[in-house]
Short mmCIF file of C-alpha atoms and ligand atoms in Angstrom, two decimals:
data_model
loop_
_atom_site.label_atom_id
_atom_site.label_comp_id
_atom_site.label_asym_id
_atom_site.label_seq_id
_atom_site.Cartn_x
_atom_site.Cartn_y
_atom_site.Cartn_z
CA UNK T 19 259.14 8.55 121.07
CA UNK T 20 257.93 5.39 119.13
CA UNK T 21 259.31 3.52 121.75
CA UNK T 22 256.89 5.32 124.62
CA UNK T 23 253.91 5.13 121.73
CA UNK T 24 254.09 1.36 121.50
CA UNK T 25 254.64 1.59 125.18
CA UNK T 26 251.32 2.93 126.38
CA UNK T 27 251.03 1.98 130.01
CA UNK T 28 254.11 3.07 130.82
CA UNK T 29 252.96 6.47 128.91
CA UNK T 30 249.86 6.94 130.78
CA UNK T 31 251.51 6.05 134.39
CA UNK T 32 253.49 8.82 133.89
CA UNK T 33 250.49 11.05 132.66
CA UNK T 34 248.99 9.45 135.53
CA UNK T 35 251.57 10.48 137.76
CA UNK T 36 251.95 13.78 137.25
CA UNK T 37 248.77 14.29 137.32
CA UNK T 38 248.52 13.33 140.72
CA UNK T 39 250.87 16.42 141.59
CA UNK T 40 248.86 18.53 140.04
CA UNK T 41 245.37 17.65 141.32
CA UNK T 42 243.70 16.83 144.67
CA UNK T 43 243.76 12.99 145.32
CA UNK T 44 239.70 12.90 145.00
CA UNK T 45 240.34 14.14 141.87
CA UNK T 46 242.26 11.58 140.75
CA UNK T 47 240.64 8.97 142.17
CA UNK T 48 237.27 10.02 140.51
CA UNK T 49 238.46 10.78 137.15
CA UNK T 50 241.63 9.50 136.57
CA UNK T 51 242.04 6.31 138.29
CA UNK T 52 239.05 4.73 136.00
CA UNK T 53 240.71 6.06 132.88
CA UNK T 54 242.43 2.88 130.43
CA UNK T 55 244.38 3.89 127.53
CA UNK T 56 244.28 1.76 125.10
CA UNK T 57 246.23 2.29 122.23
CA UNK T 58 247.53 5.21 119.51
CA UNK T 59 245.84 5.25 116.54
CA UNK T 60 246.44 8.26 113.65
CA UNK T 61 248.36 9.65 116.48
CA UNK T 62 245.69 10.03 118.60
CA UNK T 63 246.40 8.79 122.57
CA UNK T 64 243.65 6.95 123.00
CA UNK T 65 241.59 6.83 126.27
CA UNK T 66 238.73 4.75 127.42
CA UNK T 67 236.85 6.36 129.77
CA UNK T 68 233.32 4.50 131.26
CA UNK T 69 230.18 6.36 129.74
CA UNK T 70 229.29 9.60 127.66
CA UNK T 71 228.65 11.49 131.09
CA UNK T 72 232.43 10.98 132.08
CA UNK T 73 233.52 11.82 129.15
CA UNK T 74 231.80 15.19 128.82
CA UNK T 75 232.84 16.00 132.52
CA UNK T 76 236.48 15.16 132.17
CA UNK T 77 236.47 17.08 128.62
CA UNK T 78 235.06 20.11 130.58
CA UNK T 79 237.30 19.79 133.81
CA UNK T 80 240.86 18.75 133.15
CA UNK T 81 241.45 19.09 129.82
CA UNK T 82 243.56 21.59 129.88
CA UNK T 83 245.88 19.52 132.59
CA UNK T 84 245.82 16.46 130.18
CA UNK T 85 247.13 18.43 127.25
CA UNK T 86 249.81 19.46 129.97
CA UNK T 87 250.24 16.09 131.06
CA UNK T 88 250.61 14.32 127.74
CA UNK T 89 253.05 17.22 127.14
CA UNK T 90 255.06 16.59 129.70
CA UNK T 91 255.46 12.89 129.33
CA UNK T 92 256.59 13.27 125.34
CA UNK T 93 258.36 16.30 125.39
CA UNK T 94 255.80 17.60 122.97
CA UNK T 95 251.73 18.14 122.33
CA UNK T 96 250.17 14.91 121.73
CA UNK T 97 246.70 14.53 120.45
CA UNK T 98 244.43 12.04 122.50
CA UNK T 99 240.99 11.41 122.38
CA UNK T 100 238.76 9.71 124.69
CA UNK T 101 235.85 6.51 124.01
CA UNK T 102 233.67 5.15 125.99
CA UNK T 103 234.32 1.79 126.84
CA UNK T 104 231.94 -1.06 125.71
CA UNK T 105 232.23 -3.83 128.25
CA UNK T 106 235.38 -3.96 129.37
CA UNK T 107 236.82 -7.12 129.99
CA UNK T 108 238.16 -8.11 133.70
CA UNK T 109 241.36 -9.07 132.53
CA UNK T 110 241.67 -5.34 130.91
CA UNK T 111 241.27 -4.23 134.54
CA UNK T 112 243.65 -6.36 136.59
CA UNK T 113 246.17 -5.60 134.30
CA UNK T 114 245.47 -1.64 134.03
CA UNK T 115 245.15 -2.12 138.08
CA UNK T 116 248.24 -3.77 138.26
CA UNK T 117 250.45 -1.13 136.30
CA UNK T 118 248.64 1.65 138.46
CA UNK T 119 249.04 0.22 141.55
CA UNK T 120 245.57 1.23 142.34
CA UNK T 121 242.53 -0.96 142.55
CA UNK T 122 239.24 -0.05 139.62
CA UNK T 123 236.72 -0.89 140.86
CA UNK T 124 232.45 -0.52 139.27
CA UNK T 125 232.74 3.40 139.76
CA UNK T 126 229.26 4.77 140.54
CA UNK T 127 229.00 8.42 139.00
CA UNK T 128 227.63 11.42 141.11
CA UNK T 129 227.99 14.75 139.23
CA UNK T 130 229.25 16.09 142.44
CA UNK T 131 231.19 19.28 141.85
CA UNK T 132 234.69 18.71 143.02
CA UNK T 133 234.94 22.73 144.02
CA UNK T 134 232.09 22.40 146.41
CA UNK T 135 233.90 21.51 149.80
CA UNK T 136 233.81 22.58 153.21
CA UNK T 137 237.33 23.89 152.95
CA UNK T 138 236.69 26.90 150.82
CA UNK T 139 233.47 27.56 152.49
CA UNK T 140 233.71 31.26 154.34
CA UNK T 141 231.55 30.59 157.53
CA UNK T 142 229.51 33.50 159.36
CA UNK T 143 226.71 33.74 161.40
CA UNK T 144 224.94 33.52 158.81
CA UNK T 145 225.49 30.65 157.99
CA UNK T 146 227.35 28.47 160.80
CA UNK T 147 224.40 26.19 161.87
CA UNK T 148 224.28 25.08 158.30
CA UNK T 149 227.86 24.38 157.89
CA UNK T 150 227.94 22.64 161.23
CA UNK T 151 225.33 20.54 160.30
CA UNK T 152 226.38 19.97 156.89
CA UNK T 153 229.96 18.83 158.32
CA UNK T 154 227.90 16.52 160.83
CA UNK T 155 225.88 14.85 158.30
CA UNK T 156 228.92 14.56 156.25
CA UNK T 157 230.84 12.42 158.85
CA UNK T 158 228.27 10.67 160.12
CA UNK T 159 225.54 10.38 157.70
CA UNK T 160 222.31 8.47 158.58
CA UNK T 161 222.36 9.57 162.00
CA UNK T 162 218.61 10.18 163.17
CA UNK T 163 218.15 13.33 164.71
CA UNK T 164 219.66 14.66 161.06
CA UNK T 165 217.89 12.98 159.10
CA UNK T 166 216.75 14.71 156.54
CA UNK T 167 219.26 17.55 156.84
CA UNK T 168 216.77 20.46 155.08
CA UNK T 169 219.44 23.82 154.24
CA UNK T 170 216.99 26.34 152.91
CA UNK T 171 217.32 29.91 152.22
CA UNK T 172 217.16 32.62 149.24
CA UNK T 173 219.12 32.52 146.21
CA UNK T 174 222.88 32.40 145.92
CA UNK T 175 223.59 31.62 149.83
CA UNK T 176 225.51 28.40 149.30
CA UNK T 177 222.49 25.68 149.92
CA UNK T 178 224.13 23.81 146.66
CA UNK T 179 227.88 24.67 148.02
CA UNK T 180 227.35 22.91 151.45
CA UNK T 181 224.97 19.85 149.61
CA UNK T 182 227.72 19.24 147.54
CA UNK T 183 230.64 19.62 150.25
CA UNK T 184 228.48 16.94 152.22
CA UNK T 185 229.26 14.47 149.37
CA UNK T 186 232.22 15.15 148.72
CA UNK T 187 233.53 14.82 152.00
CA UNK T 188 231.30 11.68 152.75
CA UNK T 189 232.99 9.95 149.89
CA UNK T 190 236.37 10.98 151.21
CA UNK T 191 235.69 9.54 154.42
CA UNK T 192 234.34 6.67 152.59
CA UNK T 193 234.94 6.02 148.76
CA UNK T 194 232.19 2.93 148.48
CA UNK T 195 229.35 5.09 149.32
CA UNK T 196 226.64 5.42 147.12
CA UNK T 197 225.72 9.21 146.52
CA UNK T 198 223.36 10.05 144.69
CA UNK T 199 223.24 13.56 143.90
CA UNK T 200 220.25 15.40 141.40
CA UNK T 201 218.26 18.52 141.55
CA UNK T 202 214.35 18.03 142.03
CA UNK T 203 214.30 18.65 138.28
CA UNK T 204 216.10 15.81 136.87
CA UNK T 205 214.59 13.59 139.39
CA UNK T 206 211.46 14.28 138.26
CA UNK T 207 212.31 14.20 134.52
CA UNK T 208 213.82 10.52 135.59
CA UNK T 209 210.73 9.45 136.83
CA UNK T 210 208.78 10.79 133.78
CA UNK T 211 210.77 8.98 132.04
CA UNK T 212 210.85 5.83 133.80
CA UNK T 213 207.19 5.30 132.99
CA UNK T 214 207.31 6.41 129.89
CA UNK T 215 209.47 3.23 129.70
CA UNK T 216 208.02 1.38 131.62
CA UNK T 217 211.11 1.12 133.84
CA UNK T 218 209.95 2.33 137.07
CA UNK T 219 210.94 -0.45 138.98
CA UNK T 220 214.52 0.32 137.75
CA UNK T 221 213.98 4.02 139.04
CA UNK T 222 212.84 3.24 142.19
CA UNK T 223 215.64 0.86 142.60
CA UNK T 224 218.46 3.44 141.57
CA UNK T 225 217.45 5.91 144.37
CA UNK T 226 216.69 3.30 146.87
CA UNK T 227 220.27 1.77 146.68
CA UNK T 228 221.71 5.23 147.99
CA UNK T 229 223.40 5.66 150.23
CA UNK T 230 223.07 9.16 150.64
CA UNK T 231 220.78 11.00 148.40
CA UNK T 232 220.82 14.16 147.57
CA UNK T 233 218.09 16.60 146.27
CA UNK T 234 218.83 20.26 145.18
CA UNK T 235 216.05 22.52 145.32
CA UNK T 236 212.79 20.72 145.88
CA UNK T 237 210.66 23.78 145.86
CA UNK T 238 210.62 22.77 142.16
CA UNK T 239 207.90 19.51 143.45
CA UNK T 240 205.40 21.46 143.50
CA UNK T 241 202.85 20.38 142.11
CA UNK T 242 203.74 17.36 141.26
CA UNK T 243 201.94 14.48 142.74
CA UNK T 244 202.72 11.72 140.87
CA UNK T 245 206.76 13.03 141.50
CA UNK T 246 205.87 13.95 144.95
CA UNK T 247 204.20 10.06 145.86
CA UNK T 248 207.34 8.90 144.28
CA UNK T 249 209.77 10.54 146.31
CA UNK T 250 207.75 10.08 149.17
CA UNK T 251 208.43 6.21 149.28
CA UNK T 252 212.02 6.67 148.21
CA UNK T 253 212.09 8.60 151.03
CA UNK T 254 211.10 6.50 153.59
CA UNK T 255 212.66 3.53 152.37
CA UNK T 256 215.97 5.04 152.70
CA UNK T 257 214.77 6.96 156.21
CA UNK T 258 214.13 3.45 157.73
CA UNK T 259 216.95 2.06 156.25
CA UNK T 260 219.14 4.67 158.13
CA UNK T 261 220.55 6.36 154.87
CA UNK T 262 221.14 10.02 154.40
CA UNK T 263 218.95 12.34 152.92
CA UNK T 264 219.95 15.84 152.27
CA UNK T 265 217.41 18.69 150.54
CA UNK T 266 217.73 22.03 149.77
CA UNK T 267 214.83 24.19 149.67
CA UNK T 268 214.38 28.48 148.87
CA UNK T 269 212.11 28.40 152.36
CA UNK T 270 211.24 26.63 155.76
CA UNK T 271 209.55 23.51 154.76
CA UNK T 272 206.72 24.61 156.89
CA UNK T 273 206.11 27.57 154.67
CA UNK T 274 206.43 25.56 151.53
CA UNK T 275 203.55 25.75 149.28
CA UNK T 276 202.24 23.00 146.83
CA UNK T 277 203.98 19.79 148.88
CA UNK T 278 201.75 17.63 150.43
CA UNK T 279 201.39 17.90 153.88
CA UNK T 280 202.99 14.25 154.64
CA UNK T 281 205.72 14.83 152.89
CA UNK T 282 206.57 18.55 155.25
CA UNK T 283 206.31 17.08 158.17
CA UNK T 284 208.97 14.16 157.23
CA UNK T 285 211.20 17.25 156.49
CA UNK T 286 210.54 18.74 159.64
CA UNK T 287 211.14 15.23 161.55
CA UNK T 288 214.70 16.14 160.63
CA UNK T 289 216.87 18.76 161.23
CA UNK T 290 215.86 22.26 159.16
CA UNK T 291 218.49 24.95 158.77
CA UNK T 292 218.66 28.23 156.70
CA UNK T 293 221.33 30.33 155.22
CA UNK T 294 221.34 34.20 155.52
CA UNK T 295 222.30 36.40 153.61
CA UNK T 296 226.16 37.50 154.61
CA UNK T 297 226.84 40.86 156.39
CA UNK T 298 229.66 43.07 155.61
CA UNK T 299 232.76 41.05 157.03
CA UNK T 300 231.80 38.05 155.84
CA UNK T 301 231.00 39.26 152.14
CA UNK T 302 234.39 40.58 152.53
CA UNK T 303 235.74 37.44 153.71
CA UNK T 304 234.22 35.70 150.37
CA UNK T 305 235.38 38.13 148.40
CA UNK T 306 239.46 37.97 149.78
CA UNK T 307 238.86 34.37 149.25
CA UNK T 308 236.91 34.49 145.57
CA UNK T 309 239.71 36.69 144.26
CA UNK T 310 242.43 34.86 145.64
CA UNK T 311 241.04 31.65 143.74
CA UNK T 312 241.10 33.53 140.61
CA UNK T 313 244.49 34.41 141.35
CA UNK T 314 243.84 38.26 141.86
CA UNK T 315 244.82 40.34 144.47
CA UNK T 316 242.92 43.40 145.07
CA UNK T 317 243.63 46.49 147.43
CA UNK T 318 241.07 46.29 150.12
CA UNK T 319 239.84 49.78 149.39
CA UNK T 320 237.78 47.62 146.29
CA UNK T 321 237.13 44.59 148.55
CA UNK T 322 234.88 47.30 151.04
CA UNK T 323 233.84 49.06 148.16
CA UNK T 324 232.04 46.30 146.12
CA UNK T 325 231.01 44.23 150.01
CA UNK T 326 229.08 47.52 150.49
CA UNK T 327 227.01 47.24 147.23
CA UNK T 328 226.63 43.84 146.36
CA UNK T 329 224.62 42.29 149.39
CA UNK T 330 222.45 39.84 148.73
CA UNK T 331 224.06 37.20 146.94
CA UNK T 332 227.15 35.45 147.33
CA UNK T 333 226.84 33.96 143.69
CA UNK T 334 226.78 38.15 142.83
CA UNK T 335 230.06 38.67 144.82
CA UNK T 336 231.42 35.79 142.87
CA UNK T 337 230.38 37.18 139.60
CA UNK T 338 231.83 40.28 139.84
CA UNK T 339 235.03 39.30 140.89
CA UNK T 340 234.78 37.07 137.54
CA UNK T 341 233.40 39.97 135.53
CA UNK T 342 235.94 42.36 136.75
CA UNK T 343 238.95 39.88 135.51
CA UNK T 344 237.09 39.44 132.80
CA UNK T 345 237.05 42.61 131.57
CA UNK T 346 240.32 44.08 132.75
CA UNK T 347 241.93 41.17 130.86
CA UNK T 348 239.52 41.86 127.49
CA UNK T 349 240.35 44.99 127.60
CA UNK T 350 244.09 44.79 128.78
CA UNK T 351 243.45 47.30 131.26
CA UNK T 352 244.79 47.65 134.30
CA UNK T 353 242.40 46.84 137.49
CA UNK T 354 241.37 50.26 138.87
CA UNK T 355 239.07 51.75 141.22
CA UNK T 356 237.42 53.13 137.93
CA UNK T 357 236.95 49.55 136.05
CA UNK T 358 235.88 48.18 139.30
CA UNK T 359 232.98 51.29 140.06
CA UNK T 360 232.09 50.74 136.48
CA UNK T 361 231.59 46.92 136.89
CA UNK T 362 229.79 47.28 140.28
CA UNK T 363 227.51 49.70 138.69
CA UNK T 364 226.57 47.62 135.73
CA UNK T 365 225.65 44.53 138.55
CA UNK T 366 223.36 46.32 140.97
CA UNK T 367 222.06 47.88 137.53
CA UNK T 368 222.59 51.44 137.74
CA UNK T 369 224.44 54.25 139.83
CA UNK T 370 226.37 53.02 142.65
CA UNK T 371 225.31 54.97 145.70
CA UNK T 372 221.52 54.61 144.42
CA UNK T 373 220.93 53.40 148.14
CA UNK T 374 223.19 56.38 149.42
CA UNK T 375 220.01 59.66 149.98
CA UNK T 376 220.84 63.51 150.62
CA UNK T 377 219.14 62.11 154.11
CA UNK T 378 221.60 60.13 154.55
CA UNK T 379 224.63 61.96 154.18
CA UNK T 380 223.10 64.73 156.37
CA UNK T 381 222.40 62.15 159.30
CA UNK T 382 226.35 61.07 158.65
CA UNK T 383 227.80 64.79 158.79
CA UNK T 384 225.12 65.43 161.69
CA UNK T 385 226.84 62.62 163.83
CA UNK T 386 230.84 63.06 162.82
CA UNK T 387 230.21 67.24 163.48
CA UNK T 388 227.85 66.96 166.49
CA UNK T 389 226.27 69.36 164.41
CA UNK T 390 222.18 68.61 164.52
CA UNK T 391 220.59 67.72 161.12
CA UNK T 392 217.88 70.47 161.41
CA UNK T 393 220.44 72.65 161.43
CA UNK T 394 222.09 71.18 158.58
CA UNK T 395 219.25 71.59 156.32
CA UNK T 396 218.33 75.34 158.13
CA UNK T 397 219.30 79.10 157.76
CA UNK T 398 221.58 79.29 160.81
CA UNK T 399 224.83 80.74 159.63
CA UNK T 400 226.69 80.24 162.65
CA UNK T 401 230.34 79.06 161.52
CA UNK T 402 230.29 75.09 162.65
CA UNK T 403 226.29 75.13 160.84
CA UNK T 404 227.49 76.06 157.77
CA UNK T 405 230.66 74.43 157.61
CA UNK T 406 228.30 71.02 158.54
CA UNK T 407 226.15 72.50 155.64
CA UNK T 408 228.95 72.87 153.26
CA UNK T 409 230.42 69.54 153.71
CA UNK T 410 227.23 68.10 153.49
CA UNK T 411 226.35 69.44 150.00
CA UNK T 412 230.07 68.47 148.91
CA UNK T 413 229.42 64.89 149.61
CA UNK T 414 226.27 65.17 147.47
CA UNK T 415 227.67 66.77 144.38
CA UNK T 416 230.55 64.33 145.12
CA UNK T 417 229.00 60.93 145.64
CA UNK T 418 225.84 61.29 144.04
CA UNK T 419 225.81 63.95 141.14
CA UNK T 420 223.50 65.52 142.65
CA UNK T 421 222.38 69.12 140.61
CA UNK T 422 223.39 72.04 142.02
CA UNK T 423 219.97 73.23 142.21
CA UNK T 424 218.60 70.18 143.89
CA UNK T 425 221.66 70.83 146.44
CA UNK T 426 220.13 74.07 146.99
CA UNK T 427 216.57 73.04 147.42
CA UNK T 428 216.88 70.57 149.85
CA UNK T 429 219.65 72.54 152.02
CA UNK T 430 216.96 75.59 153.14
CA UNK T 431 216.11 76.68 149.40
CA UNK T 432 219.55 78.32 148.32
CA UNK T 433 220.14 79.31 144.64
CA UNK T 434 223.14 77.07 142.99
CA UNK T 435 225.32 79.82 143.30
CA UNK T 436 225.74 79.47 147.25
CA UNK T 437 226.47 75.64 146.19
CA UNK T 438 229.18 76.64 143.47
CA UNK T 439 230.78 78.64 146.48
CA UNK T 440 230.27 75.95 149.24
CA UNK T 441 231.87 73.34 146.71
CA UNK T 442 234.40 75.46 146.41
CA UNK T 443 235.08 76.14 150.26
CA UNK T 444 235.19 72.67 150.82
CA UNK T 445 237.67 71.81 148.14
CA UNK T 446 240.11 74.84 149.61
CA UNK T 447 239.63 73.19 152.95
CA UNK T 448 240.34 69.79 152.31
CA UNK T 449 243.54 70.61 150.38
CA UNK T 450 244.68 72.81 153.89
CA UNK T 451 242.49 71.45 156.83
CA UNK T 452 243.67 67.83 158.51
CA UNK T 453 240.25 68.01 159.64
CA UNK T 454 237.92 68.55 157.37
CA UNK T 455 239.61 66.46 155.33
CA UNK T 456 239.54 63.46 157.86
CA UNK T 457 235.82 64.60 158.38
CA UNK T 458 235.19 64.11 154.79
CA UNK T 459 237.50 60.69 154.21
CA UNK T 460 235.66 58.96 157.29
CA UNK T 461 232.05 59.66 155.80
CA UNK T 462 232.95 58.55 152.73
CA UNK T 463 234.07 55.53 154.07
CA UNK T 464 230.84 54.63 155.98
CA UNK T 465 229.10 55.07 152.80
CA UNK T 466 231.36 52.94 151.37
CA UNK T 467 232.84 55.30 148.96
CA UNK T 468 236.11 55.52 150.42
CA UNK T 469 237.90 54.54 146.93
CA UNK T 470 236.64 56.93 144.49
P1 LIG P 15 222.33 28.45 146.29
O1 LIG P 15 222.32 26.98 146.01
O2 LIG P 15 221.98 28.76 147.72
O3 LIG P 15 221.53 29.24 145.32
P2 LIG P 15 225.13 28.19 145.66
O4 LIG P 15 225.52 27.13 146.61
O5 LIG P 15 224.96 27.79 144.24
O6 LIG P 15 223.82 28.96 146.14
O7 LIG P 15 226.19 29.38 145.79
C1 LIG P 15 226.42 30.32 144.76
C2 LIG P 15 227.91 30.55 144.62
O8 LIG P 15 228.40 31.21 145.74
C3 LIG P 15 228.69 29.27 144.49
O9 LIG P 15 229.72 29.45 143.57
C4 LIG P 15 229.26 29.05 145.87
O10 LIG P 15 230.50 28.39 145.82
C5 LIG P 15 229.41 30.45 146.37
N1 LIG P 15 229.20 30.52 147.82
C6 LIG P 15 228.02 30.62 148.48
N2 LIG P 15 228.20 30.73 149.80
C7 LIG P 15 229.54 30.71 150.00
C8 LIG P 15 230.37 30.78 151.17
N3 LIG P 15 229.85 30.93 152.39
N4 LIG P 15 231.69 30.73 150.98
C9 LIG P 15 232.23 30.61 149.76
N5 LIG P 15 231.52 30.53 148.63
C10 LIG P 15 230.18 30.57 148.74
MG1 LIG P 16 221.35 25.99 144.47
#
């Protein structure tokens, strides 16, 4: 043990090392490679890592592999902490280069998010053009007739996913690009901040130097001028230069309010392209694909059910696959089709089915019994009517809650004791009758209730 302490490189290539088979090579290469240890002091492995922002990143990301790492090399938990390097020399380097096998070079740091990638993207007509594109830009960025690549669309549709993914992939195609990633925010705090300083020369120089820059969300320029004249020249200094610029926007730049007018029709020089909101099978392609990278498997019965109420929002779909982990592992409960209703419910905020109507059901029955929906709702008591009727105010009571007396109302003004009895038929029937029974499973599952 004292012998690996005073032995530290040798240490930290094996940390090094099987970290590697535990984490994609980018990975490594973005956080790890750059990392010099440098010594054990009060026990502590100590790690020099380049600036505050690495530090905070790898802290948040991996530490949980380190502590396995460090494990693994001494047969037992080792406490490390990280600095950030003052100057290091270039002799420090050749030699931690040397032992590594693996050249360090000045690492430029984008806060690109390493989960972002094309791979785990679920593509769908509503959103293919954009990945296309995206994938396009990525492997061949500066080309003209992309240039800007504008993805723009409503909250939660994966416009930060694919900017990201085009990074990433960029710098896996190419590791010595400069990428420059920010959201219109911090860009604009920069600049603020840059005069304040009286550094804008420095900012202008930063962006300039990109190779491919990257702006989340510039919706939030509005209003801006002072931002907006920046960004304008940064923008067509790296245009004529032939570097990459990708936005992201929440709506066609042409309908953008509070931009100036030079700066839309640069965007619109480019290449614009939105993402939609997903339709069923792809929501319940994200969802198959959310859950299995939170390592649960769920029956697909819960898949349809929550890809038929959550619908807007693919950061939703995400959350409540997180949520319903979350609480089935609080609670050490089991994951049922009641903890999953109950955590659907609480996202669209209120009683699932809220966009399921009487109306609704009615026009359902009307179709699967051929039965019409005047009818349905009438006096007729001819047997297939009121069987249509019956199974019609079953689903109600069933799906819904609705009241008895409601029930009664709406279906031709009966009194809640002709429900109680039609409730009650049903019930009989679908215990004994293949086909009421199917009747009743298959409109339940076009509502999407085919789990409860
Ligand atoms: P936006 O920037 O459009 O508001 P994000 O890119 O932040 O949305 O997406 C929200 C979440 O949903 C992210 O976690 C993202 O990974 C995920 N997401 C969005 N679209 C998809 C998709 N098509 N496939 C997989 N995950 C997606
Ligand atoms: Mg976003």
């Amino acid at each position: 043990m004292d012998n690996i302490k005073n032995n530290i490189t040798e240490a930290w290539l094996q940390v090094h090392g099987y970290l590697k088979k535990k984490l994609p090579g980018h990975a490594i290469h973005a956080w790890f490679d750059p990392i010099v240890p440098t010594g054990f002091r009060n026990n502590y492995f100590l790690l020099e890592v380049p600036n505050q922002f690495f530090l905070e990143w790898i802290e948040s990301h991996y530490k949980d592999d380190i502590v396995k790492a460090l494990e693994n090399t001494y047969g037992e938990t080792i406490n490390y902490k990280f600095l950030v390097s003052k100057e290091k020399t270039q002799k420090d380097k050749d030699k931690i280069s040397q032992n590594l096998g693996v050249e360090i070079k000045p690492k430029r740091f984008n806060n690109l998010n390493l989960k972002y990638i094309f791979e785990n993207f679920i593509v769908g007509s509503n959103n293919e053009f954009a990945k296309t594109a995206s994938e396009s830009v990525s492997n061949n960025p500066g080309e003209q007739n992309f240039n800007p690549l504008i993805i723009y669309g409503g909250v939660g549709l994966g416009k930060t996913h694919l900017m990201h993914a085009i990074g990433n992939q960029a710098l896996k195609n190419n590791n010595d690009l400069n990428i420059v990633n920010i959201t219109s925010e911090q860009f604009t705090l920069d600049f603020v901040n840059s005069l304040r300083k009286n550094k804008t020369i420095e900012f202008a120089q930063n962006y300039r130097s990109s190779d491919i820059l990257l702006i989340d969300d510039i919706q939030f320029f509005r209003g801006k001028e002072q931002t907006q004249e920046q960004f304008f020249h940064t923008f067509n200094v790296l245009h004529q230069s032939g570097k990459q610029i990708v936005l992201t926007a929440d709506k066609f730049p042409g309908e953008m309010k509070g931009l100036q007018s030079r700066l839309l029709s640069r965007f619109q020089s480019g290449l614009c392209v939105d993402v939609q909101p997903p339709n069923f099978e792809v929501r319940v392609a994200i969802l198959l694909e959310k859950a299995e990278q939170n390592g649960l498997s769920l029956d697909y019965s819960i898949i349809e059910f929550i890809a038929r109420h959550i619908k807007n929002n693919v950061r939703e779909l995400e959350g409540t696959i997180i949520r319903i982990l979350a609480k089935s592992s609080l609670l050490n409960i089991e994951i049922n089709s009641q903890l999953v209703a109950e955590v659907v419910k609480e996202r669209v905020g209120g009683r699932i089915g809220n966009d399921v109507s009487i109306e609704n059901i009615v026009k359902k029955v009307s179709e699967v019994s051929q039965v019409k929906e005047n009818d349905i709702v009438g006096k007729s008591r001819k047997m297939e009517i009121a069987e249509a009727r019956q199974v019609s105010m079953y689903l109600c009571r069933d799906i819904m809650g609705t009241s008895l007396n409601n029930i009664g109302m709406f279906f031709g003004g009966r009194d809640h004791t002709t429900v109680i009895h039609a409730l009650k038929t049903v019930n009989e029937k679908k215990a004994n009758d293949a086909r009421i029974k199917k009747m009743i499973t298959s409109i339940r599952k076009e509502l999407g209730f085919s789990f409860l």
